[in-house]
PDB file of C-alpha atoms and ligand atoms in Angstrom:
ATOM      1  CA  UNK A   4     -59.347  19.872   6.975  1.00 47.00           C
ATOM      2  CA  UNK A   5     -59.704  20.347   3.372  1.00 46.00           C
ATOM      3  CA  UNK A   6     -62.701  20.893   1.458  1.00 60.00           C
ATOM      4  CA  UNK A   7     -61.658  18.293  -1.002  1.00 75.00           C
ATOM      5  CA  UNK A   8     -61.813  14.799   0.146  1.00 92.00           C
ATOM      6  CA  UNK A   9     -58.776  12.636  -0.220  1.00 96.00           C
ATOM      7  CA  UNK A  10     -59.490  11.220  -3.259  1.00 95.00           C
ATOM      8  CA  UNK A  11     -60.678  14.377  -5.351  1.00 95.00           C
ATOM      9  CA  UNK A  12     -57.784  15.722  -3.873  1.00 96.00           C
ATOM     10  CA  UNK A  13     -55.360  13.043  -5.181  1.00 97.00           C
ATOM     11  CA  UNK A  14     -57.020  13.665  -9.049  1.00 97.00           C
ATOM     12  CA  UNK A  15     -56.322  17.263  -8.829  1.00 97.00           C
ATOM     13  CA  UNK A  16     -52.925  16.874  -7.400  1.00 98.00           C
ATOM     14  CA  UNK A  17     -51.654  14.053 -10.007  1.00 98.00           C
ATOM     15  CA  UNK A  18     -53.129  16.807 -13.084  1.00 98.00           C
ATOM     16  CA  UNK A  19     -51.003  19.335 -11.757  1.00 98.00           C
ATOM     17  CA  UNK A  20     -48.248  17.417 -11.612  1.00 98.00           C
ATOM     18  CA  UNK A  21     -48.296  16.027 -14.790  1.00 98.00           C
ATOM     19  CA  UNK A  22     -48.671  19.964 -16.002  1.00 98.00           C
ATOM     20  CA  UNK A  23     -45.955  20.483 -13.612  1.00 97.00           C
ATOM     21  CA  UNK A  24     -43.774  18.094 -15.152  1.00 97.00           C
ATOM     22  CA  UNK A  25     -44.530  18.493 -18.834  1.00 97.00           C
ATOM     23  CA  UNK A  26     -43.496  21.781 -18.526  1.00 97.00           C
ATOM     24  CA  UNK A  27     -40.005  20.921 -17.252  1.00 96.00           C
ATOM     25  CA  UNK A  28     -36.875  20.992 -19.394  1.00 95.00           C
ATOM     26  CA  UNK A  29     -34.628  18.139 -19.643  1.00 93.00           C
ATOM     27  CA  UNK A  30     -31.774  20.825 -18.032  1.00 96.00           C
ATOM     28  CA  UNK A  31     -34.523  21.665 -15.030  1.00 96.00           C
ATOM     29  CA  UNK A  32     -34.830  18.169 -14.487  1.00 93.00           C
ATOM     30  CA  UNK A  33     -31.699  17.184 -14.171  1.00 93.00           C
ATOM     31  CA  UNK A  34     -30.757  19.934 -11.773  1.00 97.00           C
ATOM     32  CA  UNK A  35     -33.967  19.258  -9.731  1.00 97.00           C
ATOM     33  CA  UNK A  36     -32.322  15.733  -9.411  1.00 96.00           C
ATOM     34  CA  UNK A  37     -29.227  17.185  -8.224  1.00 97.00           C
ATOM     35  CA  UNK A  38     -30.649  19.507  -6.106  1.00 98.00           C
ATOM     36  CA  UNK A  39     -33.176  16.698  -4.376  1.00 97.00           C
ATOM     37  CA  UNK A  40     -29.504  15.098  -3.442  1.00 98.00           C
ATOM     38  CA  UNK A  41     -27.688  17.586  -1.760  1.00 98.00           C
ATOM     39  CA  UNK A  42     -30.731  18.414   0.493  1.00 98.00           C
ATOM     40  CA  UNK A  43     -31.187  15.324   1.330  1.00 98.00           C
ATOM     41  CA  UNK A  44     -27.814  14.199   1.672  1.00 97.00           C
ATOM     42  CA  UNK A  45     -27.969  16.955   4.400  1.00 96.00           C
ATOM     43  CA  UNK A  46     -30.047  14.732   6.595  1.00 95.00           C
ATOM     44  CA  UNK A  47     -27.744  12.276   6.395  1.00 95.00           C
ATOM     45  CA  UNK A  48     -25.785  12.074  10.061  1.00 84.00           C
ATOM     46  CA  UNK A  49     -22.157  13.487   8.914  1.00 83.00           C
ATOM     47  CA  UNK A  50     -19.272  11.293  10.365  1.00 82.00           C
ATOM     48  CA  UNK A  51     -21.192   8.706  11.824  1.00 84.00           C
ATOM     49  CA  UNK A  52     -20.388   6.076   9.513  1.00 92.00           C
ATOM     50  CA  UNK A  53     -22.030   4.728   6.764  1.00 96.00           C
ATOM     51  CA  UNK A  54     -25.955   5.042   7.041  1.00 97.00           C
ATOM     52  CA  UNK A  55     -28.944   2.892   5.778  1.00 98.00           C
ATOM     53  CA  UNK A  56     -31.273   5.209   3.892  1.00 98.00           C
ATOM     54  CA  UNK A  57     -34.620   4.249   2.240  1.00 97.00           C
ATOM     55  CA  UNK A  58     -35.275   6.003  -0.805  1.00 96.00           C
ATOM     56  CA  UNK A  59     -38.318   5.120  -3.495  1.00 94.00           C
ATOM     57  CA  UNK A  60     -37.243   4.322  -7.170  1.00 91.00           C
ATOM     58  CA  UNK A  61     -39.169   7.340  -9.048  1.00 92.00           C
ATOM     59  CA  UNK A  62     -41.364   7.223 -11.779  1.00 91.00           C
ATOM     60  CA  UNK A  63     -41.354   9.678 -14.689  1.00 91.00           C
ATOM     61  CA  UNK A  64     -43.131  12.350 -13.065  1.00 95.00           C
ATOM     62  CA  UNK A  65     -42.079  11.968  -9.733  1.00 96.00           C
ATOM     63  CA  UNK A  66     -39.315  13.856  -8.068  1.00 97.00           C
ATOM     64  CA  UNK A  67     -36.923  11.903  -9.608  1.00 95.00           C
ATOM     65  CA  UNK A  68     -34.237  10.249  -6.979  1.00 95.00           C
ATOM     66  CA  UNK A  69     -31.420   8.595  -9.646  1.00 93.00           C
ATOM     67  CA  UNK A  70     -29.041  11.410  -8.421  1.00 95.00           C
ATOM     68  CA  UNK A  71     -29.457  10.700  -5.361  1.00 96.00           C
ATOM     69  CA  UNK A  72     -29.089   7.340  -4.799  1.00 94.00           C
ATOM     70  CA  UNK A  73     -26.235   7.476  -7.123  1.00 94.00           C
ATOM     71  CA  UNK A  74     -24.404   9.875  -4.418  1.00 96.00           C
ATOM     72  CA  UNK A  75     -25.804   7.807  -1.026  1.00 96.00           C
ATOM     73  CA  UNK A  76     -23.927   5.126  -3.054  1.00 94.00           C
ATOM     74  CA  UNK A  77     -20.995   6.564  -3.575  1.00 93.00           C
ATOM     75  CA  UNK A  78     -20.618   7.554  -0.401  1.00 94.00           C
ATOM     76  CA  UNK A  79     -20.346   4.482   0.777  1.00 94.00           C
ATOM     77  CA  UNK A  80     -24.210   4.319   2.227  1.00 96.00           C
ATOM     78  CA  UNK A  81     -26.569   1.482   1.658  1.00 96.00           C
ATOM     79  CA  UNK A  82     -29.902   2.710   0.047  1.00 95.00           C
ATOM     80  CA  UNK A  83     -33.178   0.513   0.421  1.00 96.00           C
ATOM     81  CA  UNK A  84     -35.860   0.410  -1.880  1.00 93.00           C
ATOM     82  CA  UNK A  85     -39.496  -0.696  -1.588  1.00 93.00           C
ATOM     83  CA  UNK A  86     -41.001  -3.730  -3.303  1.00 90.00           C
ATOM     84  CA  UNK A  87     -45.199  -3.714  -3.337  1.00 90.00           C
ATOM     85  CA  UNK A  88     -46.619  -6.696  -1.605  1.00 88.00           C
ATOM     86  CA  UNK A  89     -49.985  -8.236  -2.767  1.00 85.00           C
ATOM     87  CA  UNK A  90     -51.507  -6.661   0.373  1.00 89.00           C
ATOM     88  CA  UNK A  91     -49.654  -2.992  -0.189  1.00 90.00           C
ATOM     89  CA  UNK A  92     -47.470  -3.761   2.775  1.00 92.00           C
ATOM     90  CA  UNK A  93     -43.787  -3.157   1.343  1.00 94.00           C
ATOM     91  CA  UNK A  94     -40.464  -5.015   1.349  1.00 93.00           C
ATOM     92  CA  UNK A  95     -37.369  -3.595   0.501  1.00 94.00           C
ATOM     93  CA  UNK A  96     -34.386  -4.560  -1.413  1.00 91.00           C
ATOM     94  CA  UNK A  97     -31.218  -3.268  -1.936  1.00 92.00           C
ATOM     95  CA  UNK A  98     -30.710  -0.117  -4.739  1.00 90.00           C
ATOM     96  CA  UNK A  99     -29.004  -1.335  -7.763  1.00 77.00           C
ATOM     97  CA  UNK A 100     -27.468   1.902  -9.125  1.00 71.00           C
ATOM     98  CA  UNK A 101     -28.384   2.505 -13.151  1.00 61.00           C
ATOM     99  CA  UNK A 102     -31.674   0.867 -12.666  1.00 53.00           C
ATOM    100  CA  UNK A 103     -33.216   2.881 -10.075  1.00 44.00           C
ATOM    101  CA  UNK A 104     -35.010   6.311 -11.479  1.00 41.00           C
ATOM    102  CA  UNK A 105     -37.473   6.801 -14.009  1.00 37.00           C
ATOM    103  CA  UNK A 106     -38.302   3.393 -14.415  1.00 43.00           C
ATOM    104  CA  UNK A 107     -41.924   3.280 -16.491  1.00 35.00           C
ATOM    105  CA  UNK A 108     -43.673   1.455 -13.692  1.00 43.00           C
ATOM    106  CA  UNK A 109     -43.463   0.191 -10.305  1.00 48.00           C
ATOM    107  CA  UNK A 110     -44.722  -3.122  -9.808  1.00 45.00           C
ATOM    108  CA  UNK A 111     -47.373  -3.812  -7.019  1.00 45.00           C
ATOM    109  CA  UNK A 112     -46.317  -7.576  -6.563  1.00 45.00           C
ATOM    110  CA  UNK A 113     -43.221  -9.460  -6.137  1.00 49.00           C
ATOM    111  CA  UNK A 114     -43.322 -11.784  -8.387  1.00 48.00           C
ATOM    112  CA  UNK A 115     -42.008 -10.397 -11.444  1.00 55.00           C
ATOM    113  CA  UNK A 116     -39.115  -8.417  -9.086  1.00 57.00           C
ATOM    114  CA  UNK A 117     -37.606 -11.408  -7.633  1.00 59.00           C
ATOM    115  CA  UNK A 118     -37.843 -13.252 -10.971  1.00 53.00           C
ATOM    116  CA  UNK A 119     -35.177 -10.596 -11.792  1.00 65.00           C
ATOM    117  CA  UNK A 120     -33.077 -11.708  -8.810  1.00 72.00           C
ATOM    118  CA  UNK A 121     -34.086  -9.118  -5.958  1.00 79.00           C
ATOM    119  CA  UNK A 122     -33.189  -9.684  -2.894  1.00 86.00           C
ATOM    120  CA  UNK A 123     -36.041  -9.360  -0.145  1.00 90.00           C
ATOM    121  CA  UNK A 124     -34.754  -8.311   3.377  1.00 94.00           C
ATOM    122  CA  UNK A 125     -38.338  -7.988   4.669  1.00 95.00           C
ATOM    123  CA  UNK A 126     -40.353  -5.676   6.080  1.00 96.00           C
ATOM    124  CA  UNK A 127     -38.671  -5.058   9.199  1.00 97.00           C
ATOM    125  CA  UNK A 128     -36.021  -3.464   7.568  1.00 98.00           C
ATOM    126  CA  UNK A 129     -36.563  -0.021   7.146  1.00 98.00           C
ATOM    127  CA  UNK A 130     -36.002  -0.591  11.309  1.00 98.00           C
ATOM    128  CA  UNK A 131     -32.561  -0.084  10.165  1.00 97.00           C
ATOM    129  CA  UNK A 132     -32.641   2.835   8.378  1.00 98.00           C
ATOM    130  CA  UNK A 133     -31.060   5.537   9.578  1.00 97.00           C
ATOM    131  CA  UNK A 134     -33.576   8.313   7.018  1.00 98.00           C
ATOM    132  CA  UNK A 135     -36.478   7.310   5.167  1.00 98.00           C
ATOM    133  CA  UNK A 136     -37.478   9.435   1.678  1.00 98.00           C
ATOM    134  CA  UNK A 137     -41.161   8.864   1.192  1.00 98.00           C
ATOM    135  CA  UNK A 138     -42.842  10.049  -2.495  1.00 97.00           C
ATOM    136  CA  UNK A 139     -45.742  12.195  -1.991  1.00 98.00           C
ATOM    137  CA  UNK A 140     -48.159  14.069  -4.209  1.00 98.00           C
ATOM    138  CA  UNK A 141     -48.018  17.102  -1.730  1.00 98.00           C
ATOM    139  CA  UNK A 142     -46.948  17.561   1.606  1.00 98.00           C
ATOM    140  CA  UNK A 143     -48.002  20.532   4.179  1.00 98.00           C
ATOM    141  CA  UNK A 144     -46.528  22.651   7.437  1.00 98.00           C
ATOM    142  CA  UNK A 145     -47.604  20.205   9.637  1.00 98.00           C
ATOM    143  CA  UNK A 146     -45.615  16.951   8.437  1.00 98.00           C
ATOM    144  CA  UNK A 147     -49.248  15.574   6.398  1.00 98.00           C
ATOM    145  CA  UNK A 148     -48.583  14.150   3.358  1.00 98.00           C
ATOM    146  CA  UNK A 149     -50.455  12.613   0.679  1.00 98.00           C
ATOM    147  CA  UNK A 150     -49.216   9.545  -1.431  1.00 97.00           C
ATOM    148  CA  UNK A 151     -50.980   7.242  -4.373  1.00 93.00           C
ATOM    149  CA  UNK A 152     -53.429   6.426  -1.893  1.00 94.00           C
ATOM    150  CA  UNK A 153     -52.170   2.627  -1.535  1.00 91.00           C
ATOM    151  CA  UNK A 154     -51.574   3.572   2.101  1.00 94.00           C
ATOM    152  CA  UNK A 155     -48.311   1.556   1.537  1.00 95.00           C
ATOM    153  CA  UNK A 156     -45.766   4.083   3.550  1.00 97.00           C
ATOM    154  CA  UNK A 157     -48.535   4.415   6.403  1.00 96.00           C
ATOM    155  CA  UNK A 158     -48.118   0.414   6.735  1.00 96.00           C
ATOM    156  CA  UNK A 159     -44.689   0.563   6.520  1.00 97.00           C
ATOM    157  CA  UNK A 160     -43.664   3.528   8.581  1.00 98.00           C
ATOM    158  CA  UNK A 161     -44.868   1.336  11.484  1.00 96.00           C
ATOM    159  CA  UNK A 162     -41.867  -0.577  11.099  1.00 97.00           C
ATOM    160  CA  UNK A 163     -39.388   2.789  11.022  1.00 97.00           C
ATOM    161  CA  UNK A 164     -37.241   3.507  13.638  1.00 97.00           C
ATOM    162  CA  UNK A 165     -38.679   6.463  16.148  1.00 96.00           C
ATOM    163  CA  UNK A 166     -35.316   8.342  15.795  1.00 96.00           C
ATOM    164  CA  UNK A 167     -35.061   8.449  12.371  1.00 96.00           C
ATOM    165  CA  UNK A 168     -36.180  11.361  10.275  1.00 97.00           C
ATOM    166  CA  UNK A 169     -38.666  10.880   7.557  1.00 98.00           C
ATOM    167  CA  UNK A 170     -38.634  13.423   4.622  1.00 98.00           C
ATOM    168  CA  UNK A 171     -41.017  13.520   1.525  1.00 98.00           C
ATOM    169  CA  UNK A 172     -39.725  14.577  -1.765  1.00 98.00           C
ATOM    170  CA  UNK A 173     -42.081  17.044  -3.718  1.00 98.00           C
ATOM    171  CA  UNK A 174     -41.605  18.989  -6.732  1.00 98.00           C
ATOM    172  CA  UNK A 175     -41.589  22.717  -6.308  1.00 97.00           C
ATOM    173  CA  UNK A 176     -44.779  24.423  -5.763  1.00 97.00           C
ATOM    174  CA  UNK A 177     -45.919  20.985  -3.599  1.00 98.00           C
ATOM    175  CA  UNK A 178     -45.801  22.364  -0.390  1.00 98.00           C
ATOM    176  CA  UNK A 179     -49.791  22.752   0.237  1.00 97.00           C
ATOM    177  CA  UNK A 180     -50.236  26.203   1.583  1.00 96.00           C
ATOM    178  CA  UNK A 181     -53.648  24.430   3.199  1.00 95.00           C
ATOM    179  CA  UNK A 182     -53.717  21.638   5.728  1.00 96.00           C
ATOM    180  CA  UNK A 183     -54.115  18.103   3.389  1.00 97.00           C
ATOM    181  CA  UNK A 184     -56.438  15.692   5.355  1.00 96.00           C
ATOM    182  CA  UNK A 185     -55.275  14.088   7.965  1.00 95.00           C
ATOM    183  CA  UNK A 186     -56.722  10.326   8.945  1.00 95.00           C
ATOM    184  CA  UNK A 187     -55.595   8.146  12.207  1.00 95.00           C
ATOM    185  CA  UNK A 188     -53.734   6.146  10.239  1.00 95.00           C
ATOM    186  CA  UNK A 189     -51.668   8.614   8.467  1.00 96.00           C
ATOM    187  CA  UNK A 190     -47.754   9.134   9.602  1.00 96.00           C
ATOM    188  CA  UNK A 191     -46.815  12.421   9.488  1.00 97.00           C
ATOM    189  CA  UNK A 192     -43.323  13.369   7.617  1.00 98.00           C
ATOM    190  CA  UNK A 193     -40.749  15.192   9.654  1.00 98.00           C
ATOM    191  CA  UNK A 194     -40.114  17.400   6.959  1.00 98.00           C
ATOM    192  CA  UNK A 195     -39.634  17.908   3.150  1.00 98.00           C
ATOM    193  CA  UNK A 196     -37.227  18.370   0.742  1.00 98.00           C
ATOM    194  CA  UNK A 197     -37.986  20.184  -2.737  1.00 98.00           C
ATOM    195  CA  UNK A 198     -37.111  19.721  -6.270  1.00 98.00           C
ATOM    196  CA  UNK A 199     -35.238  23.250  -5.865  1.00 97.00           C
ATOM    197  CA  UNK A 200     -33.718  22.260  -2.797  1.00 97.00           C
ATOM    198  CA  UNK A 201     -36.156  23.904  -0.290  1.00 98.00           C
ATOM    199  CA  UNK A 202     -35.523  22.262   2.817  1.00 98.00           C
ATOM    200  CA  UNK A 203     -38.856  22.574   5.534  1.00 98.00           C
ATOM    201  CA  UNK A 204     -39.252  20.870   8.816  1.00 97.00           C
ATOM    202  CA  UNK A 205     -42.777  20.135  10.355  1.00 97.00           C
ATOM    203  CA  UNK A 206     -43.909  22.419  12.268  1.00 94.00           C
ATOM    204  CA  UNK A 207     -45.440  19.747  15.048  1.00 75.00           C
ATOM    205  CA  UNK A 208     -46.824  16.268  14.518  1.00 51.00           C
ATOM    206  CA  UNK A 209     -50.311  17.562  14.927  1.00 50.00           C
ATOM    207  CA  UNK A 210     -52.201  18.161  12.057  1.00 44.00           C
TER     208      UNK A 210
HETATM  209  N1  FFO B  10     -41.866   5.503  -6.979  1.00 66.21           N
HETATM  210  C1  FFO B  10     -42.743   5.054  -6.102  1.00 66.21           C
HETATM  211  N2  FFO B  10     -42.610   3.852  -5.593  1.00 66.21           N
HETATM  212  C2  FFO B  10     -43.517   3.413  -4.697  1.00 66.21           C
HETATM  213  C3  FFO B  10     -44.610   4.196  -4.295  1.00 66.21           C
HETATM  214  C4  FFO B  10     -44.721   5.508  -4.854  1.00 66.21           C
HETATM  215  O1  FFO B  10     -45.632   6.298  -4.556  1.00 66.21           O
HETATM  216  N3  FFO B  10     -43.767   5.892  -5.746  1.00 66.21           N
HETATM  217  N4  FFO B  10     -45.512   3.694  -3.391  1.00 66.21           N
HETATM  218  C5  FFO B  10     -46.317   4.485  -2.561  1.00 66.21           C
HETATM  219  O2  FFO B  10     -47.136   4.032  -1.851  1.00 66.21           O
HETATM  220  C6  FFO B  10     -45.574   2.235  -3.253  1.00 66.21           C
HETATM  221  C7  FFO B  10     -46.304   1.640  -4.438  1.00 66.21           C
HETATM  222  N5  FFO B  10     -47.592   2.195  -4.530  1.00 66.21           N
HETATM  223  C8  FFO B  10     -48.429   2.002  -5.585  1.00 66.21           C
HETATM  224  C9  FFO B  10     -49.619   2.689  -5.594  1.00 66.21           C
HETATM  225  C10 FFO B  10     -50.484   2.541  -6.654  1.00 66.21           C
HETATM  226  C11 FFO B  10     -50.163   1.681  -7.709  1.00 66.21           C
HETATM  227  C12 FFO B  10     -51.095   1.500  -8.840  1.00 66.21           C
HETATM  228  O3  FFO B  10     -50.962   0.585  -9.610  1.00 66.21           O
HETATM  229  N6  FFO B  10     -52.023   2.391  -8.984  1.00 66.21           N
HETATM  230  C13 FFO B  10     -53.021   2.328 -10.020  1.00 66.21           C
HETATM  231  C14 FFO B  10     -54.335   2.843  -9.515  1.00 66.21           C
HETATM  232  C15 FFO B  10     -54.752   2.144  -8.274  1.00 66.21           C
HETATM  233  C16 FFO B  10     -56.050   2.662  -7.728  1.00 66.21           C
HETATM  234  O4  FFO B  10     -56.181   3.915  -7.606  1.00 66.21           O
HETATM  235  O5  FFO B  10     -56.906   1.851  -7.430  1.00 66.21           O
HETATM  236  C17 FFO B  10     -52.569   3.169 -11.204  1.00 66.21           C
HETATM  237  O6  FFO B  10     -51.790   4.111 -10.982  1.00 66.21           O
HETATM  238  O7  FFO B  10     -52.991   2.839 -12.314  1.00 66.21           O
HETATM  239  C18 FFO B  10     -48.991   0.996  -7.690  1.00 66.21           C
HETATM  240  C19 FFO B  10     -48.125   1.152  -6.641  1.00 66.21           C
HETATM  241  C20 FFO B  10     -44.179   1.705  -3.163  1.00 66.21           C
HETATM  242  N7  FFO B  10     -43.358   2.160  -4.230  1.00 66.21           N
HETATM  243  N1  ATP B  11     -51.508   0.998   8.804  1.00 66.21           N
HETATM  244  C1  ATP B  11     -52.525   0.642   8.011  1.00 66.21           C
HETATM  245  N2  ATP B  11     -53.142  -0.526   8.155  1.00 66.21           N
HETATM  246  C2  ATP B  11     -54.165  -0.878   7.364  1.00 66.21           C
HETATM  247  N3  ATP B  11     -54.662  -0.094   6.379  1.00 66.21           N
HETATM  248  C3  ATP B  11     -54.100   1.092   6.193  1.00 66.21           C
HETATM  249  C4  ATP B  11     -52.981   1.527   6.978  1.00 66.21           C
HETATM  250  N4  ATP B  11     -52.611   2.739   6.541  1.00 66.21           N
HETATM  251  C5  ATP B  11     -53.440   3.045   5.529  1.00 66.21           C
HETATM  252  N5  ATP B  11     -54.333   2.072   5.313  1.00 66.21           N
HETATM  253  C6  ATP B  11     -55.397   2.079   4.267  1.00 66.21           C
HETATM  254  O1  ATP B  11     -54.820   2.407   3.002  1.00 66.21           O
HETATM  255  C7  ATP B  11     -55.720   3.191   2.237  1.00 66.21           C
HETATM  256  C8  ATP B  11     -55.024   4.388   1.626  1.00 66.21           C
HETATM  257  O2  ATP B  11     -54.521   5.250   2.649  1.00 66.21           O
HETATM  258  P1  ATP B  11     -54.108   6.755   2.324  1.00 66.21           P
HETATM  259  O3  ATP B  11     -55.202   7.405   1.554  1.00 66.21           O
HETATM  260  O4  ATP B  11     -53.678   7.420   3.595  1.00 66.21           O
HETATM  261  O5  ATP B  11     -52.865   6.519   1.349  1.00 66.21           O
HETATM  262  P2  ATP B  11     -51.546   7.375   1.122  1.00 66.21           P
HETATM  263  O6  ATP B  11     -50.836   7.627   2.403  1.00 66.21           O
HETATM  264  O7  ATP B  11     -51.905   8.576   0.333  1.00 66.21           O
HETATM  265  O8  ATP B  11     -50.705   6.358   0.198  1.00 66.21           O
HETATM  266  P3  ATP B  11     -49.221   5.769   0.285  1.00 66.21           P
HETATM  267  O9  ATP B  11     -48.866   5.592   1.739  1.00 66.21           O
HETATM  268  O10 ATP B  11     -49.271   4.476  -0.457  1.00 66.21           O
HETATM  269  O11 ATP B  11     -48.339   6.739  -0.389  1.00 66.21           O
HETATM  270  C9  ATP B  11     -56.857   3.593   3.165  1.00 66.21           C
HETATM  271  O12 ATP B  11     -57.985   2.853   2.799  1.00 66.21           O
HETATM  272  C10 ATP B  11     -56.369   3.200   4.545  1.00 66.21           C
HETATM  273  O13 ATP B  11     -57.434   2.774   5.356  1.00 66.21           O
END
């Protein structure tokens, strides 16, 4: 357990990030971006057809996932991507390549998303996703992550498939070298990919 509680945690976690970030040129970003893809792409299952895959649309100082949806894509894969409910459940829509990435906000409700023409397959879809990319502010050995704090990927991992691998996309220097808190409600990642390509697995689901 951490001496810091969840929320401290969090405040400490989005500073260094932002430092993190600021500090990145526009040539380390974009190769963070490509690197993020080809890790991930790696958990993709090779020749068995084209896969589901729910990814997040990032935010400017999140590990940003443009590349990499641009490649699921074009591989012929269909990418998911989550729409905030009212009660931070999520929905998820299909990736429109161009307008996913470093868009300046995500929107907690629907409303203004479908008034741009979204289409909402419903919860229950990341069922059918064959890999699920989660944001998180950190990650540690043990598969615990820690997100915004909506608790919107604990809700909606409920809904994931058993056999499908769920990997959390940090920046470099994410991977907590401490155990993050760990609550019953908290879904542990299978593993991690970072923004220099670092591939981990979790060491075993408990915390
Ligand atoms: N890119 C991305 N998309 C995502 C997530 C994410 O972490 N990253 N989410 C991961 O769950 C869900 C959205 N989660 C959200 C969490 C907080 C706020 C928000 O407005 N936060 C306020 C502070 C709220 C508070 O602390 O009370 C803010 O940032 O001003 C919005 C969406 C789904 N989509
Ligand atoms: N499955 C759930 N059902 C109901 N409430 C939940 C569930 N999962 C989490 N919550 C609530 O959501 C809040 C935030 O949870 P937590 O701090 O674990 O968020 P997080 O995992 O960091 O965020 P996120 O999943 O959005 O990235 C907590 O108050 C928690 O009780």
């Amino acid at each position: 357990m951490s001496a810091l509680d969840k929320g401290d945690l969090r405040h400490v976690l989005r500073r260094e990030r932002r430092e993190r970030v600021a500090a990145l040129t526009p040539a380390r970003r974009e190769a963070a971006g490509a690197a993020l893809a080809s890790a991930v792409l790696g958990f993709v299952p090779p020749d068995a057809g084209p896969a589901t895959v729910a990814v997040y649309e990032s935010l400017p100082d999140e590990p940003p996932t443009g590349e990499l949806v641009r490649r699921l894509v074009e591989a012929g894969h269909t990418v998911l991507v989550p729409v905030t409910l009212d009660d931070w459940s999520l929905d998820w829509t299909p990736a429109r390549v161009g307008t996913v990435a470093d868009r300046a906000t995500t929107s907690r409700t629907t409303r203004e998303q479908t008034a741009e023409g979204l289409t909402l397959l419903g919860p229950d879809a990341l069922a059918r996703c064959d890999l699920v990319v989660v944001p998180a502010l950190a990650v540690d050995a043990h598969g615990s992550r820690l997100g915004q704090g909506g608790g919107c990927y604990d809700r909606a991992l409920a809904h994931r498939d058993p056999a499908a691998p769920v990997i959390a996309l940090v920046h470099d220097g994410e991977l907590s070298p401490t155990p993050l808190p760990r609550e019953p409600h908290d879904v542990p990642v299978d593993g991690w990919v970072t923004t220099t390509g670092e591939v981990g697995r979790a060491s075993s689901a408990g915390g």
